[in-house]
PDB file of C-alpha atoms in Angstrom:
ATOM      1  CA  GLN A 271      15.375 -89.317  19.241  1.00 91.00           C
ATOM      2  CA  VAL A 272      16.139 -87.888  15.885  1.00 95.00           C
ATOM      3  CA  GLN A 273      18.344 -90.273  13.655  1.00 97.00           C
ATOM      4  CA  LEU A 274      19.872 -89.504  10.334  1.00 98.00           C
ATOM      5  CA  GLN A 275      21.323 -92.069   7.920  1.00 98.00           C
ATOM      6  CA  GLU A 276      23.292 -91.318   4.708  1.00 97.00           C
ATOM      7  CA  SER A 277      23.160 -93.571   1.581  1.00 97.00           C
ATOM      8  CA  GLY A 278      25.105 -93.374  -1.415  1.00 92.00           C
ATOM      9  CA  PRO A 279      27.185 -95.272  -4.074  1.00 94.00           C
ATOM     10  CA  GLY A 280      30.490 -95.563  -2.323  1.00 93.00           C
ATOM     11  CA  LEU A 281      32.357 -95.121  -5.544  1.00 96.00           C
ATOM     12  CA  VAL A 282      32.035 -92.538  -8.232  1.00 97.00           C
ATOM     13  CA  LYS A 283      34.106 -92.002 -11.423  1.00 97.00           C
ATOM     14  CA  PRO A 284      35.974 -88.798 -12.004  1.00 97.00           C
ATOM     15  CA  SER A 285      33.941 -86.053 -13.924  1.00 97.00           C
ATOM     16  CA  GLN A 286      30.649 -87.735 -12.752  1.00 97.00           C
ATOM     17  CA  THR A 287      28.013 -86.404 -10.349  1.00 97.00           C
ATOM     18  CA  LEU A 288      27.894 -87.781  -6.892  1.00 95.00           C
ATOM     19  CA  SER A 289      24.611 -88.209  -5.226  1.00 97.00           C
ATOM     20  CA  LEU A 290      23.842 -88.787  -1.550  1.00 98.00           C
ATOM     21  CA  THR A 291      20.762 -89.002   0.410  1.00 98.00           C
ATOM     22  CA  CYS A 292      20.062 -88.525   4.105  1.00 98.00           C
ATOM     23  CA  THR A 293      17.014 -90.200   5.655  1.00 98.00           C
ATOM     24  CA  VAL A 294      15.643 -88.552   8.775  1.00 97.00           C
ATOM     25  CA  SER A 295      13.664 -90.518  11.371  1.00 96.00           C
ATOM     26  CA  GLY A 296      12.214 -89.582  14.703  1.00 95.00           C
ATOM     27  CA  GLY A 297      11.532 -86.083  13.567  1.00 92.00           C
ATOM     28  CA  SER A 298       9.908 -84.253  10.650  1.00 92.00           C
ATOM     29  CA  ILE A 299      11.864 -82.188   8.146  1.00 92.00           C
ATOM     30  CA  ARG A 300       8.584 -80.379   7.463  1.00 89.00           C
ATOM     31  CA  SER A 301       8.078 -79.189  11.001  1.00 86.00           C
ATOM     32  CA  GLY A 302      10.861 -76.551  10.500  1.00 82.00           C
ATOM     33  CA  GLY A 303      13.055 -74.849  12.917  1.00 89.00           C
ATOM     34  CA  TYR A 304      16.165 -76.544  11.686  1.00 94.00           C
ATOM     35  CA  TYR A 305      18.470 -76.708   8.831  1.00 96.00           C
ATOM     36  CA  TRP A 306      19.471 -79.973   7.265  1.00 97.00           C
ATOM     37  CA  SER A 307      23.291 -80.106   6.628  1.00 98.00           C
ATOM     38  CA  TRP A 308      26.058 -81.708   4.742  1.00 98.00           C
ATOM     39  CA  VAL A 309      29.656 -81.761   6.090  1.00 98.00           C
ATOM     40  CA  ARG A 310      32.482 -83.794   4.771  1.00 98.00           C
ATOM     41  CA  GLN A 311      35.912 -84.894   6.145  1.00 98.00           C
ATOM     42  CA  HIS A 312      38.872 -85.669   3.809  1.00 97.00           C
ATOM     43  CA  PRO A 313      40.982 -88.599   5.084  1.00 95.00           C
ATOM     44  CA  GLY A 314      42.792 -87.588   7.975  1.00 94.00           C
ATOM     45  CA  LYS A 315      41.675 -84.113   7.873  1.00 96.00           C
ATOM     46  CA  GLY A 316      39.248 -81.654   9.438  1.00 96.00           C
ATOM     47  CA  LEU A 317      35.640 -80.893   8.915  1.00 97.00           C
ATOM     48  CA  GLU A 318      34.466 -78.993   6.050  1.00 97.00           C
ATOM     49  CA  TRP A 319      30.879 -77.539   5.861  1.00 98.00           C
ATOM     50  CA  ILE A 320      29.222 -78.292   2.439  1.00 98.00           C
ATOM     51  CA  GLY A 321      25.961 -76.495   2.977  1.00 97.00           C
ATOM     52  CA  TYR A 322      22.475 -76.883   4.247  1.00 97.00           C
ATOM     53  CA  ILE A 323      18.823 -76.525   3.271  1.00 96.00           C
ATOM     54  CA  TYR A 324      15.746 -75.412   5.258  1.00 94.00           C
ATOM     55  CA  SER A 325      12.383 -77.100   5.042  1.00 87.00           C
ATOM     56  CA  SER A 326      11.205 -74.251   2.742  1.00 89.00           C
ATOM     57  CA  GLY A 327      13.911 -75.232   0.279  1.00 91.00           C
ATOM     58  CA  THR A 328      16.224 -72.173   0.974  1.00 94.00           C
ATOM     59  CA  THR A 329      19.758 -73.247   0.681  1.00 96.00           C
ATOM     60  CA  TYR A 330      23.214 -71.901   1.863  1.00 96.00           C
ATOM     61  CA  TYR A 331      26.365 -73.341   0.294  1.00 97.00           C
ATOM     62  CA  ASN A 332      30.082 -73.280   0.946  1.00 96.00           C
ATOM     63  CA  PRO A 333      31.389 -70.591  -1.414  1.00 95.00           C
ATOM     64  CA  SER A 334      34.252 -72.727  -2.520  1.00 95.00           C
ATOM     65  CA  LEU A 335      31.956 -75.564  -3.744  1.00 96.00           C
ATOM     66  CA  LYS A 336      28.905 -73.609  -4.596  1.00 96.00           C
ATOM     67  CA  SER A 337      29.285 -73.795  -8.392  1.00 96.00           C
ATOM     68  CA  ARG A 338      29.139 -77.713  -8.127  1.00 97.00           C
ATOM     69  CA  LEU A 339      26.550 -78.102  -5.489  1.00 97.00           C
ATOM     70  CA  THR A 340      22.867 -78.857  -5.359  1.00 97.00           C
ATOM     71  CA  ILE A 341      21.073 -79.564  -1.974  1.00 97.00           C
ATOM     72  CA  SER A 342      17.342 -80.580  -2.194  1.00 96.00           C
ATOM     73  CA  VAL A 343      14.736 -81.632   0.416  1.00 94.00           C
ATOM     74  CA  ASP A 344      11.720 -84.077  -0.117  1.00 93.00           C
ATOM     75  CA  THR A 345       9.488 -83.539   2.888  1.00 91.00           C
ATOM     76  CA  SER A 346       7.087 -86.222   1.716  1.00 93.00           C
ATOM     77  CA  THR A 347       9.936 -88.905   2.216  1.00 95.00           C
ATOM     78  CA  ASN A 348      11.625 -87.014   5.103  1.00 95.00           C
ATOM     79  CA  GLN A 349      14.861 -86.880   3.059  1.00 96.00           C
ATOM     80  CA  PHE A 350      17.326 -84.421   1.896  1.00 97.00           C
ATOM     81  CA  SER A 351      19.939 -84.961  -0.845  1.00 98.00           C
ATOM     82  CA  LEU A 352      23.327 -83.632  -1.998  1.00 98.00           C
ATOM     83  CA  LYS A 353      24.646 -83.590  -5.612  1.00 98.00           C
ATOM     84  CA  VAL A 354      28.230 -82.571  -6.351  1.00 97.00           C
ATOM     85  CA  SER A 355      28.956 -82.412 -10.094  1.00 97.00           C
ATOM     86  CA  SER A 356      32.274 -82.844 -11.905  1.00 97.00           C
ATOM     87  CA  VAL A 357      33.949 -84.803  -9.108  1.00 97.00           C
ATOM     88  CA  THR A 358      37.661 -85.256  -8.770  1.00 97.00           C
ATOM     89  CA  ALA A 359      39.895 -87.282  -6.430  1.00 97.00           C
ATOM     90  CA  ALA A 360      39.792 -84.190  -4.083  1.00 97.00           C
ATOM     91  CA  ASP A 361      36.148 -84.949  -3.433  1.00 97.00           C
ATOM     92  CA  THR A 362      37.055 -88.242  -1.813  1.00 98.00           C
ATOM     93  CA  ALA A 363      35.913 -87.875   1.794  1.00 98.00           C
ATOM     94  CA  VAL A 364      33.517 -89.226   4.382  1.00 98.00           C
ATOM     95  CA  TYR A 365      30.218 -87.353   3.990  1.00 98.00           C
ATOM     96  CA  PHE A 366      28.056 -86.644   7.049  1.00 98.00           C
ATOM     97  CA  CYS A 367      24.473 -85.332   7.154  1.00 98.00           C
ATOM     98  CA  ALA A 368      23.373 -83.521  10.240  1.00 98.00           C
ATOM     99  CA  ARG A 369      20.647 -81.400  11.711  1.00 97.00           C
ATOM    100  CA  ASP A 370      21.900 -77.771  12.362  1.00 95.00           C
ATOM    101  CA  ASP A 371      20.291 -74.948  14.267  1.00 92.00           C
ATOM    102  CA  GLY A 372      21.424 -72.587  11.426  1.00 90.00           C
ATOM    103  CA  LEU A 373      24.499 -71.216  13.218  1.00 92.00           C
ATOM    104  CA  GLY A 374      26.681 -74.224  13.167  1.00 92.00           C
ATOM    105  CA  ALA A 375      25.295 -76.213  16.141  1.00 94.00           C
ATOM    106  CA  ALA A 376      24.488 -79.701  14.879  1.00 96.00           C
ATOM    107  CA  GLU A 377      23.341 -81.921  17.585  1.00 96.00           C
ATOM    108  CA  TYR A 378      22.329 -85.021  15.530  1.00 97.00           C
ATOM    109  CA  TRP A 379      24.498 -86.578  12.920  1.00 98.00           C
ATOM    110  CA  GLY A 380      24.500 -89.475  10.547  1.00 98.00           C
ATOM    111  CA  GLN A 381      27.290 -92.090  10.951  1.00 97.00           C
ATOM    112  CA  GLY A 382      28.931 -90.884   7.822  1.00 97.00           C
ATOM    113  CA  THR A 383      29.514 -92.504   4.340  1.00 97.00           C
ATOM    114  CA  LEU A 384      32.831 -92.917   2.494  1.00 97.00           C
ATOM    115  CA  LEU A 385      32.600 -91.604  -0.941  1.00 97.00           C
ATOM    116  CA  THR A 386      35.752 -92.540  -3.137  1.00 97.00           C
ATOM    117  CA  VAL A 387      36.256 -90.901  -6.541  1.00 97.00           C
ATOM    118  CA  SER A 388      38.239 -93.317  -8.741  1.00 96.00           C
ATOM    119  CA  SER A 389      38.206 -94.476 -12.287  1.00 95.00           C
TER     120      SER A 389
ATOM    121  CA  GLN B1038      43.790 -72.896   5.956  1.00 72.00           C
ATOM    122  CA  SER B1039      40.751 -72.617   8.267  1.00 77.00           C
ATOM    123  CA  VAL B1040      38.981 -69.355   9.101  1.00 87.00           C
ATOM    124  CA  LEU B1041      38.908 -70.238  12.756  1.00 96.00           C
ATOM    125  CA  THR B1042      42.395 -70.974  14.264  1.00 97.00           C
ATOM    126  CA  GLN B1043      42.976 -73.756  16.730  1.00 97.00           C
ATOM    127  CA  PRO B1044      46.151 -75.317  17.984  1.00 97.00           C
ATOM    128  CA  PRO B1045      47.070 -78.603  16.281  1.00 97.00           C
ATOM    129  CA  SER B1046      47.424 -80.524  19.630  1.00 97.00           C
ATOM    130  CA  VAL B1047      47.302 -80.131  23.408  1.00 97.00           C
ATOM    131  CA  SER B1048      47.935 -82.715  26.225  1.00 96.00           C
ATOM    132  CA  ALA B1049      47.784 -83.132  29.858  1.00 96.00           C
ATOM    133  CA  ALA B1050      47.843 -85.899  32.485  1.00 96.00           C
ATOM    134  CA  PRO B1051      44.670 -87.576  33.745  1.00 97.00           C
ATOM    135  CA  GLY B1052      42.761 -85.383  36.084  1.00 97.00           C
ATOM    136  CA  GLN B1053      44.350 -82.232  34.865  1.00 97.00           C
ATOM    137  CA  LYS B1054      42.757 -79.405  32.686  1.00 97.00           C
ATOM    138  CA  VAL B1055      43.450 -78.647  29.163  1.00 97.00           C
ATOM    139  CA  THR B1056      42.258 -75.668  27.153  1.00 97.00           C
ATOM    140  CA  ILE B1057      41.803 -75.260  23.487  1.00 98.00           C
ATOM    141  CA  SER B1058      41.720 -71.780  21.702  1.00 97.00           C
ATOM    142  CA  CYS B1059      39.641 -70.923  18.788  1.00 97.00           C
ATOM    143  CA  SER B1060      40.440 -67.584  17.148  1.00 97.00           C
ATOM    144  CA  GLY B1061      38.363 -65.799  14.612  1.00 97.00           C
ATOM    145  CA  SER B1062      37.029 -62.381  13.646  1.00 96.00           C
ATOM    146  CA  SER B1063      34.170 -59.973  13.926  1.00 96.00           C
ATOM    147  CA  SER B1064      32.409 -61.739  11.214  1.00 96.00           C
ATOM    148  CA  ASN B1065      32.127 -65.061  13.041  1.00 96.00           C
ATOM    149  CA  ILE B1066      32.975 -65.534  16.669  1.00 96.00           C
ATOM    150  CA  GLY B1067      32.811 -61.793  17.425  1.00 96.00           C
ATOM    151  CA  ASN B1068      29.136 -61.543  16.600  1.00 96.00           C
ATOM    152  CA  TYR B1069      27.880 -65.127  16.623  1.00 96.00           C
ATOM    153  CA  TYR B1070      27.519 -68.259  18.810  1.00 96.00           C
ATOM    154  CA  VAL B1071      30.435 -70.580  18.944  1.00 96.00           C
ATOM    155  CA  SER B1072      29.905 -74.343  18.966  1.00 97.00           C
ATOM    156  CA  TRP B1073      32.233 -77.078  19.944  1.00 98.00           C
ATOM    157  CA  TYR B1074      32.473 -80.648  18.766  1.00 98.00           C
ATOM    158  CA  GLN B1075      34.257 -83.853  19.983  1.00 98.00           C
ATOM    159  CA  GLN B1076      35.195 -86.429  17.436  1.00 98.00           C
ATOM    160  CA  LEU B1077      36.350 -89.852  18.467  1.00 97.00           C
ATOM    161  CA  PRO B1078      38.292 -91.815  15.817  1.00 92.00           C
ATOM    162  CA  GLY B1079      36.085 -93.390  13.143  1.00 93.00           C
ATOM    163  CA  THR B1080      32.821 -91.690  14.490  1.00 97.00           C
ATOM    164  CA  ALA B1081      30.746 -88.649  13.657  1.00 98.00           C
ATOM    165  CA  PRO B1082      31.356 -85.378  15.564  1.00 98.00           C
ATOM    166  CA  LYS B1083      29.353 -84.977  18.699  1.00 98.00           C
ATOM    167  CA  LEU B1084      28.164 -81.578  19.872  1.00 98.00           C
ATOM    168  CA  LEU B1085      29.662 -80.605  23.138  1.00 97.00           C
ATOM    169  CA  ILE B1086      28.785 -77.007  23.424  1.00 96.00           C
ATOM    170  CA  TYR B1087      26.479 -74.584  21.610  1.00 95.00           C
ATOM    171  CA  ASP B1088      25.272 -71.106  22.014  1.00 92.00           C
ATOM    172  CA  ASN B1089      28.638 -70.228  23.431  1.00 82.00           C
ATOM    173  CA  ASN B1090      28.163 -72.167  26.573  1.00 89.00           C
ATOM    174  CA  LYS B1091      25.266 -74.435  26.643  1.00 94.00           C
ATOM    175  CA  ARG B1092      25.523 -78.146  26.663  1.00 95.00           C
ATOM    176  CA  PRO B1093      23.289 -80.694  25.123  1.00 95.00           C
ATOM    177  CA  SER B1094      21.597 -83.260  27.520  1.00 94.00           C
ATOM    178  CA  GLY B1095      24.266 -85.823  28.787  1.00 94.00           C
ATOM    179  CA  ILE B1096      27.464 -83.639  28.273  1.00 96.00           C
ATOM    180  CA  PRO B1097      29.091 -83.225  31.641  1.00 95.00           C
ATOM    181  CA  ASP B1098      30.055 -79.967  33.102  1.00 94.00           C
ATOM    182  CA  ARG B1099      33.710 -80.764  32.812  1.00 96.00           C
ATOM    183  CA  PHE B1100      33.347 -79.170  29.402  1.00 96.00           C
ATOM    184  CA  SER B1101      32.978 -75.404  29.475  1.00 94.00           C
ATOM    185  CA  VAL B1102      33.637 -72.538  27.240  1.00 95.00           C
ATOM    186  CA  SER B1103      34.812 -68.939  27.781  1.00 94.00           C
ATOM    187  CA  LYS B1104      34.466 -66.247  25.062  1.00 94.00           C
ATOM    188  CA  SER B1105      36.168 -62.930  24.783  1.00 94.00           C
ATOM    189  CA  GLY B1106      35.788 -60.739  21.680  1.00 96.00           C
ATOM    190  CA  THR B1107      36.784 -62.823  18.545  1.00 96.00           C
ATOM    191  CA  SER B1108      38.193 -65.768  20.523  1.00 97.00           C
ATOM    192  CA  ALA B1109      36.715 -68.690  22.470  1.00 97.00           C
ATOM    193  CA  THR B1110      38.306 -71.307  24.487  1.00 97.00           C
ATOM    194  CA  LEU B1111      37.064 -74.828  25.464  1.00 97.00           C
ATOM    195  CA  GLY B1112      38.171 -76.052  28.865  1.00 97.00           C
ATOM    196  CA  ILE B1113      38.138 -79.651  29.838  1.00 97.00           C
ATOM    197  CA  THR B1114      38.676 -80.372  33.475  1.00 97.00           C
ATOM    198  CA  GLY B1115      39.208 -83.701  35.253  1.00 97.00           C
ATOM    199  CA  LEU B1116      40.760 -85.120  32.054  1.00 97.00           C
ATOM    200  CA  GLN B1117      40.065 -88.874  31.253  1.00 96.00           C
ATOM    201  CA  THR B1118      41.519 -91.286  28.749  1.00 96.00           C
ATOM    202  CA  GLY B1119      38.183 -91.257  27.194  1.00 95.00           C
ATOM    203  CA  ASP B1120      38.576 -87.528  26.354  1.00 97.00           C
ATOM    204  CA  GLU B1121      41.382 -88.320  23.782  1.00 97.00           C
ATOM    205  CA  ALA B1122      39.799 -87.140  20.482  1.00 97.00           C
ATOM    206  CA  ASP B1123      39.821 -84.328  18.095  1.00 98.00           C
ATOM    207  CA  TYR B1124      38.004 -81.197  18.960  1.00 98.00           C
ATOM    208  CA  TYR B1125      36.508 -78.502  16.579  1.00 98.00           C
ATOM    209  CA  CYS B1126      35.072 -75.176  17.209  1.00 97.00           C
ATOM    210  CA  GLY B1127      32.449 -73.827  14.706  1.00 97.00           C
ATOM    211  CA  ALA B1128      30.438 -70.692  13.872  1.00 97.00           C
ATOM    212  CA  TRP B1129      28.476 -68.893  11.389  1.00 96.00           C
ATOM    213  CA  ASP B1130      30.457 -66.363   9.295  1.00 96.00           C
ATOM    214  CA  SER B1131      28.637 -63.431   7.972  1.00 96.00           C
ATOM    215  CA  SER B1132      31.062 -62.563   5.353  1.00 95.00           C
ATOM    216  CA  LEU B1133      31.060 -65.950   3.735  1.00 95.00           C
ATOM    217  CA  ASN B1134      27.366 -66.717   4.531  1.00 95.00           C
ATOM    218  CA  ALA B1135      28.678 -70.079   5.622  1.00 96.00           C
ATOM    219  CA  VAL B1136      29.284 -72.325   8.598  1.00 97.00           C
ATOM    220  CA  ILE B1137      32.937 -72.457   9.373  1.00 97.00           C
ATOM    221  CA  PHE B1138      35.048 -74.874  11.413  1.00 97.00           C
ATOM    222  CA  GLY B1139      38.374 -74.531  12.950  1.00 97.00           C
ATOM    223  CA  GLY B1140      41.019 -76.975  11.811  1.00 97.00           C
ATOM    224  CA  GLY B1141      40.807 -79.198  14.775  1.00 97.00           C
ATOM    225  CA  THR B1142      42.744 -79.905  17.937  1.00 98.00           C
ATOM    226  CA  LYS B1143      43.999 -83.426  18.936  1.00 98.00           C
ATOM    227  CA  VAL B1144      43.858 -83.763  22.804  1.00 98.00           C
ATOM    228  CA  SER B1145      46.209 -86.474  24.235  1.00 97.00           C
ATOM    229  CA  VAL B1146      46.114 -87.748  27.762  1.00 95.00           C
ATOM    230  CA  LEU B1147      49.529 -88.384  28.939  1.00 92.00           C
TER     231      LEU B1147
END
């Protein structure tokens, strides 16, 4: 059974870069066939796709966030990461990592981690 | 404003059926598979339906999808109190080169 677990600081100051990591267990990122995804949810709002990465390192990003995003993968540790630069209060959200088939079908999700942007 | 349009809420009595529509365009639903998710309060989304009408292991056949053109509809039969949740549709969009979600629909069991 594939499991994903997000980890991050919980609190980030405005204008800083937020960094989150997703650790995958029960399956290898290196084996391919799936896209490793980040999705966020603002308090009381709907789902917002951030982007995903394939094991080869190919990335796809939400066009509205692209200029501030970096998603990377480390197959040696079976982790993938998200960096969002120049954060504002609008980036306060629960961030989920997930395994996606590439077309928006994500069967496995992390439990989510709340990231608050505040000074 | 979401690229995929869903009604904000639907409701029905226990045992009845509800349907949730998801309207898109030719750059998403019209040419790509639709997925549906259930999200209970405080939890991660759960994949209910993928590839238009396939269910992951453990998802009952009370959940089904119909698709026509650029729209899809999730149907939930035999409604239970445990079905009270937010439901989202999702798809790939070739114009945006991105995964997109609907705004979500809250299902209430009366």
